Amino acid sequence: MKNSGENFSGQKKGRILSYDFMKSVAVAGVIVGHSLALAAGMAPELAVLERYGTALMRPVVPIFIFLAGALYKPRQSMRETGLRLLRLVTPYLFFAAVFTLIYVLTGVKFGTVGYILRVLTGEIHPVYYYVFLMAEYTVLLFVLERIFGYERMTIPLFATMAVLSILHGNYSKEIFERIGLRESMTLFCTYRSPFLWGIFYAAGIVLGQYPNLRAKAREYKIWLRSIFAGLSLFYIVMVYFAIGDLDGLNSVITTLICFSAILCLLTIRVRSKGWLFLSRRSYTIYLAHVPFYYLMEQIWKGQEHMPAIIIILTNLAVMGGGAAAVCALGKAIFKNHSFYVIGS
């Protein structure tokens, strides 16, 4: 499949197939990771699978953040910025409604104000906090461009993103505890989450504006793949032998793996229509698989004697297939591009 006029600023000349491929790999990784986590809860001897699932999911959000930055289109008008926010918010609110229905049917008690805060901040589920960050970054970029101009925005961009990352990492836990949101939001805002998200987004914007980046990556592809393989092997050994925790050195290694993986994937030519179908809807699938995760969690209760491989494969089929079906439904309902990935 040919990509006509490939560019790195998210413009409509053509799809950036390498970036599409990365998004599809990322969303596949989080679904596999959640499948392993579900299987881990079935029996004590399977508990190690949760560590593997966590290790697999760890790089996913940084990759999404980086790609959202790389697909950023500079010099956007207020209308274009509004449309970008719409592409973020429409599918998110769709799944917030799904969660509301689940909560009502299961008798979960929540106050109106508290639930509105959960929806507006992404606390409805940890992975949804990503939407809150992207909406914040979208507005921030619009303001920074108007103040500094795009050509002089790099240093203010990195400085602002660094400050935001520190604030999200160190102070948001206390803030959200004070207003009563102490569960998934506080977990997702502490040092346990990758605190370099803002830097990833800024790096994606900067690198996304270099059209010859792909050619340079191909020139050094042997070195890049060697670095990626070495870091990945080291990470696997750390996880397998439970060296340290998932907060300190592992965060640094994960960050390096993400960047090396991104550069490696730039060297790959992607022609599979299946991968492109998945990647064009990766943002929505990323959101949509979560209700199916909770569904499978309920189904497997009391099924402790089920073989682990059956549990894992069933989880993959239900979460992946169900999320794809919801994407098709959402696209049919809204009849616009809101159910495509950010930057499409």
mmCIF file with all atom_site columns, C-alpha atoms in Angstrom, residues 2 9 36 46 78 82-84 91 93 101 136 160 166 189 216-217 223 254 282 284 309-310 318:
data_model
loop_
_atom_site.group_PDB
_atom_site.id
_atom_site.type_symbol
_atom_site.label_atom_id
_atom_site.label_alt_id
_atom_site.label_comp_id
_atom_site.label_asym_id
_atom_site.label_entity_id
_atom_site.label_seq_id
_atom_site.pdbx_PDB_ins_code
_atom_site.Cartn_x
_atom_site.Cartn_y
_atom_site.Cartn_z
_atom_site.occupancy
_atom_site.B_iso_or_equiv
_atom_site.pdbx_formal_charge
_atom_site.auth_seq_id
_atom_site.auth_comp_id
_atom_site.auth_asym_id
_atom_site.auth_atom_id
_atom_site.pdbx_PDB_model_num
ATOM 1  C CA . LYS A 1 2   ? 1.552   3.228   -1.090 1.00 0.00 ? 2   LYS A CA 1
ATOM 2  C CA . SER A 1 9   ? 3.028   17.009  10.567 1.00 0.00 ? 9   SER A CA 1
ATOM 3  C CA . LEU A 1 36  ? -2.323  -11.737 30.995 1.00 0.00 ? 36  LEU A CA 1
ATOM 4  C CA . LEU A 1 46  ? -0.303  -17.710 37.590 1.00 0.00 ? 46  LEU A CA 1
ATOM 5  C CA . MET A 1 78  ? -9.005  28.017  16.413 1.00 0.00 ? 78  MET A CA 1
ATOM 6  C CA . GLY A 1 82  ? -11.608 22.735  18.152 1.00 0.00 ? 82  GLY A CA 1
ATOM 7  C CA . LEU A 1 83  ? -11.943 19.860  15.673 1.00 0.00 ? 83  LEU A CA 1
ATOM 8  C CA . ARG A 1 84  ? -8.901  18.164  17.205 1.00 0.00 ? 84  ARG A CA 1
ATOM 9  C CA . PRO A 1 91  ? -15.266 8.753   21.565 1.00 0.00 ? 91  PRO A CA 1
ATOM 10 C CA . LEU A 1 93  ? -17.785 10.666  26.078 1.00 0.00 ? 93  LEU A CA 1
ATOM 11 C CA . LEU A 1 101 ? -24.686 2.316   32.068 1.00 0.00 ? 101 LEU A CA 1
ATOM 12 C CA . GLU A 1 136 ? -4.693  19.803  27.950 1.00 0.00 ? 136 GLU A CA 1
ATOM 13 C CA . THR A 1 160 ? 6.436   23.991  29.775 1.00 0.00 ? 160 THR A CA 1
ATOM 14 C CA . ILE A 1 166 ? 6.545   17.395  37.300 1.00 0.00 ? 166 ILE A CA 1
ATOM 15 C CA . CYS A 1 189 ? -0.770  10.557  38.711 1.00 0.00 ? 189 CYS A CA 1
ATOM 16 C CA . LYS A 1 216 ? 18.294  8.743   8.722  1.00 0.00 ? 216 LYS A CA 1
ATOM 17 C CA . ALA A 1 217 ? 16.715  5.951   10.742 1.00 0.00 ? 217 ALA A CA 1
ATOM 18 C CA . TRP A 1 223 ? 22.592  0.049   15.215 1.00 0.00 ? 223 TRP A CA 1
ATOM 19 C CA . THR A 1 254 ? 11.156  1.688   29.364 1.00 0.00 ? 254 THR A CA 1
ATOM 20 C CA . SER A 1 282 ? -6.216  2.464   17.732 1.00 0.00 ? 282 SER A CA 1
ATOM 21 C CA . THR A 1 284 ? -10.861 4.195   20.045 1.00 0.00 ? 284 THR A CA 1
ATOM 22 C CA . ILE A 1 309 ? -4.130  -20.566 27.740 1.00 0.00 ? 309 ILE A CA 1
ATOM 23 C CA . ILE A 1 310 ? -7.928  -20.738 27.251 1.00 0.00 ? 310 ILE A CA 1
ATOM 24 C CA . VAL A 1 318 ? -13.437 -10.744 23.416 1.00 0.00 ? 318 VAL A CA 1
#
